[in-house]
Coordinates of C-alpha atoms in Angstrom, one line a residue:
M1 CA 0.0 0.0 0.0
T2 CA 1.3 3.4 -0.9
S3 CA 1.0 6.4 1.5
A4 CA -1.2 9.3 0.6
G5 CA 1.0 11.7 2.5
P6 CA 4.6 12.8 2.0
S7 CA 7.5 10.8 3.2
L8 CA 8.9 12.9 5.9
T9 CA 12.2 10.9 5.9
D10 CA 12.9 12.2 2.4
P11 CA 15.7 14.8 2.7
A12 CA 13.7 17.0 0.3
D13 CA 10.9 17.2 2.8
Q14 CA 12.9 17.9 5.9
P15 CA 11.5 21.5 6.2
R16 CA 8.0 19.9 6.6
A17 CA 9.4 17.5 9.2
H18 CA 11.0 20.4 11.0
L19 CA 7.7 22.3 11.0
L20 CA 5.9 19.3 12.5
G21 CA 8.6 19.3 15.2
L22 CA 8.1 23.0 16.0
V23 CA 4.3 22.6 16.2
G24 CA 4.5 19.4 18.2
A25 CA 6.7 21.1 20.9
I26 CA 4.1 23.8 21.6
E27 CA 2.2 23.2 24.8
P28 CA -1.4 24.3 24.2
W29 CA -2.6 27.2 26.4
D30 CA -6.3 26.4 26.1
A31 CA -8.8 24.3 24.1
L32 CA -8.7 26.7 21.2
E33 CA -4.9 26.5 20.8
R34 CA -5.1 22.7 21.1
A35 CA -7.6 22.7 18.2
H36 CA -5.4 25.0 16.2
L37 CA -2.3 22.8 16.8
N38 CA -4.3 19.8 15.6
T39 CA -5.4 21.7 12.5
A40 CA -1.8 22.8 11.8
T41 CA -0.4 19.3 12.3
Q42 CA -2.9 17.7 9.9
W43 CA -2.3 20.4 7.3
I44 CA 1.5 20.1 7.4
A45 CA 1.5 16.2 7.6
G46 CA -1.1 16.0 4.8
G47 CA 1.3 17.4 2.2
A48 CA -0.6 20.6 1.5
P49 CA 1.5 23.6 0.3
V50 CA 2.5 25.6 3.3
Y51 CA 4.3 28.6 1.9
R52 CA 2.8 31.6 0.2
V53 CA 3.9 31.8 -3.4
H54 CA 1.7 34.6 -4.8
K55 CA 0.4 37.6 -2.9
P56 CA -1.9 37.8 -1.1
D57 CA -3.7 34.5 -1.0
V58 CA -2.0 31.7 -2.9
P59 CA -2.2 29.1 -1.5
S60 CA -5.3 30.0 0.5
M61 CA -3.7 28.7 3.8
H62 CA 0.0 29.5 4.4
L63 CA 2.6 30.0 7.1
V64 CA 3.4 33.2 9.0
S65 CA 6.0 34.0 11.6
Y66 CA 4.9 36.6 14.2
F67 CA 7.4 38.0 16.7
V68 CA 6.4 39.8 19.9
V69 CA 9.1 42.1 21.1
L70 CA 9.4 42.2 24.9
D71 CA 11.3 44.7 27.0
D72 CA 11.4 42.6 30.1
A73 CA 12.9 45.3 32.3
R74 CA 10.0 47.6 31.6
G75 CA 7.5 44.8 31.3
Q76 CA 6.2 46.2 27.9
L77 CA 5.3 44.6 24.6
L78 CA 5.6 46.2 21.2
L79 CA 2.6 46.4 18.8
V80 CA 2.5 47.9 15.3
A81 CA -0.4 49.6 13.6
H82 CA -0.6 47.4 10.4
R83 CA -1.8 49.5 7.4
K84 CA -3.5 46.7 5.5
A85 CA -5.0 44.8 8.4
G86 CA -6.2 48.0 10.1
L87 CA -5.3 46.4 13.5
W88 CA -2.6 46.6 16.2
L89 CA -0.5 43.5 15.7
P90 CA 2.9 42.0 16.5
P91 CA 5.4 42.5 13.7
G92 CA 6.0 39.6 11.4
G93 CA 5.6 38.2 7.9
H94 CA 5.1 35.3 5.6
V95 CA 7.6 32.5 5.6
E96 CA 9.4 32.1 2.3
P97 CA 9.3 28.7 0.5
G98 CA 11.7 26.4 2.3
E99 CA 12.6 29.0 4.9
D100 CA 13.0 28.2 8.5
P101 CA 10.3 30.1 10.5
W102 CA 13.0 31.5 12.9
A103 CA 15.0 32.7 9.8
A104 CA 11.8 34.5 8.7
V105 CA 11.8 36.2 12.2
V106 CA 15.4 37.3 11.8
R107 CA 14.7 38.7 8.3
E108 CA 11.5 40.4 9.1
C109 CA 12.8 41.9 12.3
R110 CA 15.7 43.5 10.4
E111 CA 13.4 44.7 7.6
E112 CA 10.5 46.0 9.8
L113 CA 12.3 47.3 12.9
G114 CA 15.9 47.7 11.8
I115 CA 17.3 45.6 14.6
E116 CA 18.8 42.2 15.0
A117 CA 16.4 39.5 16.4
V118 CA 17.5 38.5 19.9
P119 CA 15.5 35.5 21.2
S120 CA 13.9 35.9 24.6
P121 CA 15.4 33.7 27.3
I122 CA 11.9 32.5 28.0
T123 CA 11.5 30.7 24.7
G124 CA 14.8 30.8 22.8
E125 CA 14.4 30.3 19.1
L126 CA 11.2 28.4 19.5
P127 CA 7.6 29.6 19.1
L128 CA 5.5 30.0 22.2
F129 CA 2.1 30.0 20.5
L130 CA 0.2 29.0 17.4
T131 CA -2.9 30.4 15.8
V132 CA -5.0 29.6 12.7
T133 CA -6.8 32.8 11.6
R134 CA -9.0 33.8 8.7
T135 CA -7.8 37.2 7.5
R136 CA -10.1 40.1 6.6
G137 CA -10.2 42.6 3.8
E138 CA -9.0 42.0 0.2
G139 CA -7.5 38.6 -0.6
V140 CA -9.1 36.7 2.3
H141 CA -7.0 33.7 3.3
T142 CA -6.0 31.7 6.4
D143 CA -2.7 32.4 8.2
V144 CA -1.1 29.6 10.3
S145 CA 1.0 31.8 12.6
L146 CA 3.9 30.8 14.8
W147 CA 4.4 33.4 17.5
Y148 CA 7.9 34.0 18.7
V149 CA 9.2 36.2 21.6
L150 CA 12.1 38.5 21.2
H151 CA 14.0 40.6 23.7
A152 CA 14.9 44.2 23.0
D153 CA 15.2 47.4 25.0
A154 CA 12.5 49.8 24.0
D155 CA 15.0 52.6 23.5
T156 CA 16.8 50.7 20.8
I157 CA 13.8 50.7 18.4
T158 CA 13.9 54.1 16.9
A159 CA 12.6 53.4 13.4
Y160 CA 10.1 51.1 11.7
D161 CA 8.8 50.2 8.2
R162 CA 6.5 53.1 7.4
D163 CA 5.2 51.4 4.3
E164 CA 3.8 48.6 6.5
F165 CA 3.0 50.4 9.7
D166 CA 1.3 53.7 10.7
A167 CA 2.7 53.7 14.2
I168 CA 4.2 51.6 17.0
R169 CA 3.2 51.4 20.7
W170 CA 4.7 49.8 23.8
L171 CA 2.1 48.5 26.2
T172 CA 2.3 46.6 29.5
P173 CA 0.3 43.3 29.5
G174 CA -2.3 44.9 31.7
Q175 CA -2.7 47.8 29.3
L176 CA -2.9 45.4 26.4
L177 CA -5.5 43.3 28.0
E178 CA -7.6 46.4 28.4
E179 CA -7.5 47.1 24.7
P180 CA -10.7 46.2 22.8
D181 CA -10.5 42.8 20.9
D182 CA -11.6 44.4 17.6
L183 CA -8.5 46.7 17.5
L184 CA -6.0 43.8 17.9
D185 CA -5.2 40.5 16.4
P186 CA -8.1 38.3 17.5
H187 CA -5.7 36.1 19.6
M188 CA -3.6 38.8 21.1
H189 CA -5.2 38.7 24.5
R190 CA -4.8 34.9 24.7
F191 CA -1.2 35.2 23.7
T192 CA -0.5 37.8 26.3
R193 CA -2.0 35.6 29.1
K194 CA 0.2 32.7 27.9
L195 CA 3.3 34.9 27.8
E196 CA 2.6 36.2 31.3
H197 CA 2.3 32.7 32.6
A198 CA 5.6 31.7 30.9
R199 CA 7.3 34.8 32.4
A200 CA 6.1 34.0 35.8
A201 CA 7.3 30.4 35.5
S202 CA 10.7 31.5 34.3
R203 CA 11.1 33.8 37.3
L204 CA 10.4 30.8 39.6
G205 CA 13.2 29.0 37.9

């Protein structure tokens, strides 16, 4: 009997096997993240195309790397006012074909904020969170987003990509959780709670 899915032992498909490893290592925060992790796992393992090849929506479901910049000393997170989405979001972007999602973080961080990506000690170069989200506006599609956490001092971010963003803001988790859901990525509040839990656990050692 032949398998309907890809052979993940084939060297040509090691990026897909790596993605499965990243997704499998994420501990679900709640029932919704557990469902999203299951969806992502089935999507990757099933052999569907996972990288965007044509803007904005080909294929209709594709991989994104978000990165949430944390100034741990100030206890603040960076959000950007994304022009196309009309929402306050973490920075990030689409993962290029065959690109490691962490490499996408490094590339997008340099392009969008003009700084080098420094992984947070809380997570290292691994994603903390995963979401599966239907976009809105023109070219509606589904983003499967890996959420990474970076460390940076707020004072070091003095510029940003003005073609992509209208503004940037630094917010404490408490301030962020007071922001209306409809102004943010729909999963931002859930991510913030998961990150605060992870920060508390890291302080306890």
